[in-house]
Amino acid sequence: MEKTLFPFVIPFTCLSYFILLSALASGSETKLSYVTRELLESAREPEFFNWLKRVRRRIHEYPELAFEEYNTSEVIRSELDSLGIKYIWPIAKTGGVGSVGSGLETWFGLRADMDALPIQIAFSDINSEGSVKLVFQPAEEGGGGAYHMLKEGALDKFQAIFGLHVEPELPVGSIASRPGTLAAGSARFLAVIKGKGGHAALPQDTRDPVLATSFAILALQQLISRETDPLEARVLSLGFIEAGQAGNVIPEKVRFGGTIRSITTEGLSYLQQRIKEVVENQAAVHQCSASVDFMEETMRPYPATVNDEAMYEHAKQVGEALLGESNVQVAAPIMAAEDFSFYAQKMKAAFFQIGVQNKNEKSFKRLHTPFFFLDEEVLPIGAALHAAVAISYLDNSAVETH
């Protein structure tokens, strides 16, 4: 997983807690415009900004794979301990949940995924109506860490949750999202077609799995071109094929696999059903057998990421107060997937993209490449945004606009 070598996402959740403490403890006005301005000014103070950069760089020196975030988890717990923050650990092997506030409901979550990208901090007791829960989640990159956090009951009493993902195509100082569906659902599949191997000069004595696989792959493409509404986005892409090694031998079996994407969770389920039918039936036509594995435990399928409209509107208002209306954009739906979607199925949720591109740069480096780069000026913005979304959610009067 290339993210191990090149961490791409900064968990701004972890950077916001110190600001959240000072804002809640100060008893400052609750008007949204005032709160957001104070939070951003605090985050940009040289001492705090330098701390953000220092901690980020420290964590990114030791990126870790899904469910192997041991060093990251140790750093998180050390910071929480030093600030007197209570937490539950371990959850989903390496994850944890910290708590800031009275401990009383309402519980509002701020999520930071940890695999090859974490930074975290928190603080002491706060007198407030409700609590901010600090969700340090492992294994976002394909491991379905959010699913496992929910499965272990770590978020059972949460009413709402907020998350961010960096976006290199947006300049620093801007954010983007949309109400409803933001990101596609996704799944991986592994198919094996077994036949009877033999010498290539005697095909009549074999049951050729290569031929069966060729027909299966061609038939799979018709699931998009012939069975999908052209106005509903779906993707089926093959990523690998493994067969024999010799040019004069028909192999006994062929392995192949890929990914499917759908802008709706229902569309994803349909593709899974049809892939199984197509592969098994094409194999049978060629007197072979087949199996299809969607790897639901090791590479759990992700549902579509659907923003709750009220939570989206709340976070949008906070962003506009913090950054200005022109810097809060409506994003187009994307075919990438996010395991934040599991949270969105269980509670009010809003997921936003935050710009990390330096405004003076003429080009940008995409996610999931070794050349990815972010402008660290985004760190205080992300921290302030997390804190403001949480504060204003817990204090309804803070949602007033200017």
Coordinates of C-alpha atoms in Angstrom, one line a residue:
M1 CA 0.0 0.0 0.0
E2 CA 1.8 3.1 -1.2
K3 CA 0.3 5.2 1.6
T4 CA 2.7 3.6 3.9
L5 CA 5.6 5.3 2.2
F6 CA 3.8 8.5 1.3
P7 CA 1.3 9.6 3.9
F8 CA -1.3 11.8 2.3
V9 CA -4.1 12.8 4.7
I10 CA -3.5 15.1 7.7
P11 CA -6.0 14.2 10.5
F12 CA -6.9 17.8 11.4
T13 CA -9.1 16.3 14.1
C14 CA -6.0 15.7 16.2
L15 CA -4.8 19.3 15.7
S16 CA -8.0 21.0 16.8
Y17 CA -8.3 19.8 20.4
F18 CA -6.1 22.4 22.0
I19 CA -8.1 25.2 20.3
L20 CA -11.3 23.6 21.4
L21 CA -10.2 23.5 25.0
S22 CA -9.3 27.2 25.1
A23 CA -12.5 28.2 23.3
L24 CA -14.9 26.2 25.5
A25 CA -13.0 27.2 28.7
S26 CA -12.9 30.9 28.0
G27 CA -16.7 31.4 28.1
S28 CA -16.4 33.5 25.0
E29 CA -19.4 34.7 22.9
T30 CA -21.1 32.0 21.0
K31 CA -21.9 33.9 17.8
L32 CA -20.4 31.7 15.0
S33 CA -18.5 34.6 13.4
Y34 CA -16.8 35.5 16.6
V35 CA -16.0 31.9 17.6
T36 CA -14.5 31.0 14.2
R37 CA -12.4 34.1 14.0
E38 CA -11.0 33.6 17.5
L39 CA -10.3 29.9 16.7
L40 CA -8.4 30.7 13.5
E41 CA -6.4 33.5 15.2
S42 CA -5.4 31.1 18.0
A43 CA -4.4 28.4 15.6
R44 CA -2.2 30.8 13.7
E45 CA -0.3 31.9 16.7
P46 CA 3.4 31.1 16.0
E47 CA 3.8 28.9 19.0
F48 CA 0.8 26.8 18.2
F49 CA 1.4 26.8 14.4
N50 CA 5.0 25.6 14.9
W51 CA 3.7 22.9 17.2
L52 CA 1.3 21.7 14.5
K53 CA 4.0 21.4 12.0
R54 CA 6.4 19.7 14.4
V55 CA 3.9 17.1 15.5
R56 CA 2.7 16.4 11.9
R57 CA 6.3 15.9 10.7
R58 CA 7.1 13.7 13.7
I59 CA 4.1 11.4 13.0
H60 CA 4.8 11.2 9.3
E61 CA 8.3 9.9 9.8
Y62 CA 6.7 6.6 10.9
P63 CA 3.8 5.8 8.6
E64 CA 2.0 2.6 9.4
L65 CA -0.3 0.2 7.6
A66 CA -3.9 -0.7 8.5
F67 CA -4.2 -2.2 11.9
E68 CA -0.5 -1.8 12.5
E69 CA -0.5 1.8 13.8
Y70 CA 1.3 0.9 17.0
N71 CA 3.7 3.8 17.0
T72 CA 1.0 6.2 16.1
S73 CA -1.3 4.9 18.8
E74 CA 1.5 5.2 21.3
V75 CA 2.0 8.9 20.4
I76 CA -1.7 9.5 20.7
R77 CA -2.0 8.0 24.1
S78 CA 1.1 9.8 25.3
E79 CA -0.4 13.1 24.3
L80 CA -3.8 12.3 25.8
D81 CA -2.1 11.2 29.0
S82 CA -0.1 14.4 29.3
L83 CA -3.2 16.5 28.9
G84 CA -5.3 14.5 31.3
I85 CA -7.8 13.3 28.7
K86 CA -9.6 10.1 29.4
Y87 CA -9.8 7.6 26.6
I88 CA -10.8 4.0 25.7
W89 CA -8.1 1.9 24.1
P90 CA -7.7 -0.4 22.2
I91 CA -10.6 -0.4 19.9
A92 CA -10.4 -2.3 16.5
K93 CA -6.9 -3.4 17.5
T94 CA -5.1 0.0 17.4
G95 CA -7.8 2.6 17.6
G96 CA -9.2 4.6 20.5
V97 CA -11.8 7.2 21.5
G98 CA -11.0 10.1 23.7
S99 CA -13.5 12.4 25.5
V100 CA -13.5 16.1 26.0
G101 CA -16.2 17.8 28.0
S102 CA -18.7 16.8 30.7
G103 CA -19.2 13.3 29.5
L104 CA -22.9 13.9 29.2
E105 CA -24.8 13.5 26.0
T106 CA -24.9 15.1 23.3
W107 CA -21.8 13.3 21.9
F108 CA -20.2 14.8 18.8
G109 CA -17.4 13.0 17.1
L110 CA -14.3 14.3 15.3
R111 CA -12.7 11.5 13.3
A112 CA -9.0 11.0 12.5
D113 CA -8.0 8.0 10.5
M114 CA -4.6 6.8 11.5
D115 CA -3.1 4.5 8.9
A116 CA 0.0 6.2 7.6
L117 CA -1.3 9.7 8.3
P118 CA -2.0 10.6 12.0
I119 CA -1.3 13.5 14.4
Q120 CA -3.2 13.9 17.6
I121 CA -3.7 16.0 20.7
A122 CA -6.3 16.8 23.3
F123 CA -6.8 18.4 26.8
S124 CA -8.3 18.6 30.2
D125 CA -11.8 18.8 31.8
I126 CA -14.2 21.2 30.2
N127 CA -17.5 22.4 31.6
S128 CA -19.9 22.2 28.6
E129 CA -23.3 20.8 27.7
G130 CA -22.3 17.7 25.8
S131 CA -19.0 16.1 24.9
V132 CA -16.6 16.0 22.0
K133 CA -15.4 12.5 21.2
L134 CA -12.0 12.1 19.6
V135 CA -12.2 9.2 17.2
F136 CA -8.7 7.8 16.4
Q137 CA -9.5 5.2 13.8
P138 CA -7.2 2.7 12.2
A139 CA -7.3 1.3 8.7
E140 CA -9.1 3.7 6.5
E141 CA -7.2 2.7 3.4
G142 CA -9.1 -0.5 2.4
G143 CA -9.2 -2.0 5.9
G144 CA -12.7 -0.7 6.8
G145 CA -11.5 0.6 10.2
A146 CA -14.7 2.6 10.7
Y147 CA -16.7 -0.6 10.4
H148 CA -14.7 -2.3 13.1
M149 CA -14.9 0.8 15.4
L150 CA -18.7 0.6 15.1
K151 CA -18.7 -3.2 15.5
E152 CA -17.0 -2.9 18.8
G153 CA -19.5 -0.3 20.1
A154 CA -17.1 2.6 20.3
L155 CA -19.5 5.1 18.8
D156 CA -22.8 3.7 20.1
K157 CA -24.0 6.9 21.8
F158 CA -22.7 9.4 19.2
Q159 CA -25.3 11.8 17.7
A160 CA -23.2 13.2 15.0
I161 CA -19.7 13.1 13.5
F162 CA -17.5 15.3 11.2
G163 CA -14.4 14.5 9.1
L164 CA -12.0 16.1 6.6
H165 CA -9.9 14.9 3.7
V166 CA -7.2 16.9 2.0
E167 CA -7.7 17.9 -1.6
P168 CA -4.7 19.0 -3.7
E169 CA -6.9 20.5 -6.4
L170 CA -8.3 23.1 -4.0
P171 CA -6.2 26.0 -2.8
V172 CA -5.4 26.5 0.9
G173 CA -8.2 28.5 2.5
S174 CA -11.1 26.7 0.7
I175 CA -13.2 23.7 1.5
A176 CA -15.8 21.7 -0.5
S177 CA -18.6 19.2 -0.1
R178 CA -22.2 18.6 -1.0
P179 CA -25.4 17.5 0.6
G180 CA -26.4 13.9 0.0
T181 CA -24.0 11.5 -1.8
L182 CA -20.4 12.7 -1.9
A183 CA -18.4 9.6 -2.6
A184 CA -19.1 6.2 -4.2
G185 CA -19.4 2.9 -2.6
S186 CA -16.6 0.4 -3.5
A187 CA -15.7 -3.2 -3.3
R188 CA -12.8 -5.5 -4.5
F189 CA -13.3 -8.9 -5.9
L190 CA -11.1 -11.9 -6.5
A191 CA -12.2 -14.6 -9.0
V192 CA -10.7 -18.0 -9.6
I193 CA -11.7 -20.1 -12.7
K194 CA -10.5 -23.7 -12.5
G195 CA -10.3 -26.1 -15.5
K196 CA -8.0 -29.0 -16.5
G197 CA -4.5 -28.2 -17.5
G198 CA -2.5 -29.9 -20.2
H199 CA -0.2 -29.6 -23.2
A200 CA -1.2 -26.7 -25.5
A201 CA -0.9 -29.1 -28.5
L202 CA -3.7 -31.2 -27.1
P203 CA -6.5 -28.7 -26.2
Q204 CA -9.2 -31.4 -26.6
D205 CA -7.8 -33.0 -23.4
T206 CA -8.0 -29.9 -21.4
R207 CA -10.7 -27.6 -20.0
D208 CA -9.1 -24.2 -20.8
P209 CA -9.6 -21.7 -17.9
V210 CA -7.8 -19.0 -19.9
L211 CA -10.5 -19.0 -22.6
A212 CA -13.2 -19.1 -19.9
T213 CA -11.6 -16.1 -18.2
S214 CA -11.4 -14.2 -21.4
F215 CA -15.2 -14.6 -22.0
A216 CA -15.9 -13.7 -18.4
I217 CA -13.9 -10.5 -18.5
L218 CA -15.6 -9.4 -21.7
A219 CA -19.0 -10.2 -20.3
L220 CA -18.3 -8.3 -17.1
Q221 CA -17.9 -5.1 -19.1
Q222 CA -21.5 -5.4 -20.3
L223 CA -22.7 -4.9 -16.7
I224 CA -21.8 -1.3 -17.1
S225 CA -22.5 -0.7 -20.8
R226 CA -25.8 -2.7 -21.0
E227 CA -27.2 -3.1 -17.5
T228 CA -26.5 0.3 -15.9
D229 CA -28.6 3.5 -16.4
P230 CA -26.2 5.9 -18.2
L231 CA -27.2 8.6 -15.7
E232 CA -26.1 6.5 -12.7
A233 CA -22.3 6.4 -12.2
R234 CA -20.8 2.9 -11.9
V235 CA -17.3 1.5 -12.6
L236 CA -16.0 -2.0 -13.1
S237 CA -12.2 -2.2 -13.6
L238 CA -10.0 -5.3 -13.8
G239 CA -6.6 -4.8 -12.0
F240 CA -4.8 -8.1 -12.5
I241 CA -4.8 -11.6 -14.2
E242 CA -2.6 -14.5 -13.2
A243 CA -2.4 -17.7 -15.2
G244 CA 0.4 -20.0 -16.3
Q245 CA 4.1 -19.4 -17.0
A246 CA 4.8 -21.4 -20.1
G247 CA 3.6 -20.7 -23.6
N248 CA 3.0 -24.3 -24.5
V249 CA 1.0 -25.3 -21.4
I250 CA -2.7 -24.6 -20.7
P251 CA -2.8 -23.9 -17.0
E252 CA -5.2 -25.5 -14.5
K253 CA -6.5 -22.2 -13.2
V254 CA -6.6 -18.4 -13.6
R255 CA -6.9 -15.8 -10.9
F256 CA -8.1 -12.3 -11.7
G257 CA -9.6 -9.4 -9.8
G258 CA -10.5 -5.8 -9.7
T259 CA -12.7 -3.1 -8.2
I260 CA -16.3 -2.0 -8.6
R261 CA -17.7 1.4 -7.7
S262 CA -21.2 2.8 -7.6
I263 CA -22.6 6.1 -6.6
T264 CA -25.3 4.2 -4.7
T265 CA -24.9 1.4 -2.2
E266 CA -27.8 -0.4 -3.9
G267 CA -25.9 -0.3 -7.2
L268 CA -22.8 -1.8 -5.5
S269 CA -24.9 -4.7 -4.3
Y270 CA -26.3 -5.3 -7.7
L271 CA -22.8 -5.4 -9.3
Q272 CA -21.6 -7.9 -6.7
Q273 CA -24.5 -10.2 -7.4
R274 CA -24.1 -10.0 -11.2
I275 CA -20.3 -10.4 -11.1
K276 CA -20.8 -13.7 -9.3
E277 CA -23.4 -14.9 -11.8
V278 CA -21.4 -13.9 -14.9
V279 CA -18.1 -15.5 -13.8
E280 CA -19.7 -18.7 -12.6
N281 CA -21.9 -19.1 -15.7
Q282 CA -19.1 -18.2 -18.2
A283 CA -16.9 -20.8 -16.5
A284 CA -19.7 -23.4 -16.7
V285 CA -20.1 -22.8 -20.5
H286 CA -16.5 -23.8 -20.9
Q287 CA -16.8 -26.8 -18.6
C288 CA -14.8 -25.1 -15.8
S289 CA -15.7 -24.2 -12.2
A290 CA -15.4 -20.8 -10.6
S291 CA -15.5 -18.9 -7.3
V292 CA -15.8 -15.2 -6.6
D293 CA -14.6 -13.7 -3.3
F294 CA -15.6 -10.1 -2.3
M295 CA -13.2 -10.3 0.7
E296 CA -15.7 -8.9 3.1
E297 CA -13.5 -9.4 6.1
T298 CA -10.1 -8.4 4.8
M299 CA -11.2 -5.7 2.2
R300 CA -14.7 -4.9 3.4
P301 CA -16.9 -3.2 0.8
Y302 CA -17.5 0.5 1.6
P303 CA -21.0 1.9 1.2
A304 CA -21.5 5.2 -0.5
T305 CA -20.6 8.3 1.6
V306 CA -23.9 10.2 2.1
N307 CA -23.8 13.5 4.0
D308 CA -26.7 14.2 6.2
E309 CA -28.2 17.4 4.8
A310 CA -28.7 19.2 8.1
M311 CA -25.1 18.3 9.2
Y312 CA -23.8 19.4 5.9
E313 CA -25.6 22.7 6.2
H314 CA -24.2 23.2 9.7
A315 CA -20.6 22.5 8.6
K316 CA -21.1 24.7 5.5
Q317 CA -22.2 27.6 7.7
V318 CA -19.2 27.2 9.9
G319 CA -16.9 27.1 6.9
E320 CA -18.4 30.3 5.5
A321 CA -18.0 32.1 8.8
L322 CA -14.4 30.9 9.0
L323 CA -13.3 31.3 5.4
G324 CA -15.9 33.4 3.6
E325 CA -18.7 32.2 1.4
S326 CA -16.7 32.3 -1.8
N327 CA -14.3 29.7 -0.3
V328 CA -16.9 27.1 0.5
Q329 CA -17.6 25.2 -2.7
V330 CA -20.1 22.6 -3.8
A331 CA -18.2 19.5 -4.8
A332 CA -19.1 17.2 -7.5
P333 CA -19.7 13.5 -6.5
I334 CA -16.5 11.4 -6.8
M335 CA -16.0 7.7 -7.6
A336 CA -13.4 7.4 -4.9
A337 CA -14.6 5.8 -1.6
E338 CA -14.3 6.5 2.1
D339 CA -14.9 4.4 5.1
F340 CA -16.4 7.5 6.8
S341 CA -19.5 6.1 5.0
F342 CA -20.0 3.5 7.7
Y343 CA -20.4 6.3 10.3
A344 CA -22.8 8.2 8.0
Q345 CA -25.0 5.1 8.0
K346 CA -25.4 5.2 11.8
M347 CA -25.5 8.9 12.7
K348 CA -25.7 12.4 11.3
A349 CA -22.5 12.9 9.5
A350 CA -20.7 15.5 7.3
F351 CA -17.5 14.9 5.3
F352 CA -15.7 17.7 3.6
Q353 CA -12.6 18.2 1.4
I354 CA -10.1 20.8 2.5
G355 CA -7.7 22.5 0.0
V356 CA -3.9 22.0 0.5
Q357 CA -2.6 23.5 -2.7
N358 CA -0.3 26.5 -2.5
K359 CA -1.9 29.3 -4.4
N360 CA 1.3 30.3 -6.0
E361 CA 1.9 26.8 -7.5
K362 CA 0.8 26.4 -11.1
S363 CA 0.4 22.6 -10.8
F364 CA -0.7 20.2 -8.2
K365 CA 0.4 16.7 -7.2
R366 CA -2.5 14.2 -6.9
L367 CA -3.3 12.0 -4.0
H368 CA -1.8 8.5 -3.8
T369 CA 1.4 9.4 -5.6
P370 CA 4.9 9.7 -4.2
F371 CA 4.9 13.4 -5.3
F372 CA 2.0 14.5 -3.2
F373 CA 2.7 17.8 -1.4
L374 CA 0.6 20.0 0.9
D375 CA 1.0 23.6 2.0
E376 CA 1.3 23.5 5.8
E377 CA -0.6 26.8 6.0
V378 CA -3.6 24.6 5.9
L379 CA -2.9 23.1 9.4
P380 CA -4.4 25.9 11.5
I381 CA -7.4 26.2 9.2
G382 CA -8.2 22.5 9.5
A383 CA -7.7 22.7 13.3
A384 CA -10.0 25.7 13.6
L385 CA -12.6 24.2 11.4
H386 CA -12.8 21.0 13.4
A387 CA -13.1 22.9 16.7
A388 CA -15.7 25.4 15.4
V389 CA -17.9 22.7 13.9
A390 CA -17.9 20.8 17.3
I391 CA -18.3 23.9 19.5
S392 CA -21.2 25.3 17.4
Y393 CA -22.9 21.9 17.2
L394 CA -22.9 21.6 21.0
D395 CA -24.0 25.2 21.5
N396 CA -26.9 25.8 19.2
S397 CA -26.8 29.5 19.6
A398 CA -23.4 29.5 17.9
V399 CA -25.0 28.5 14.7
E400 CA -26.4 32.0 14.3
T401 CA -25.0 33.8 11.3
H402 CA -23.7 37.4 11.4

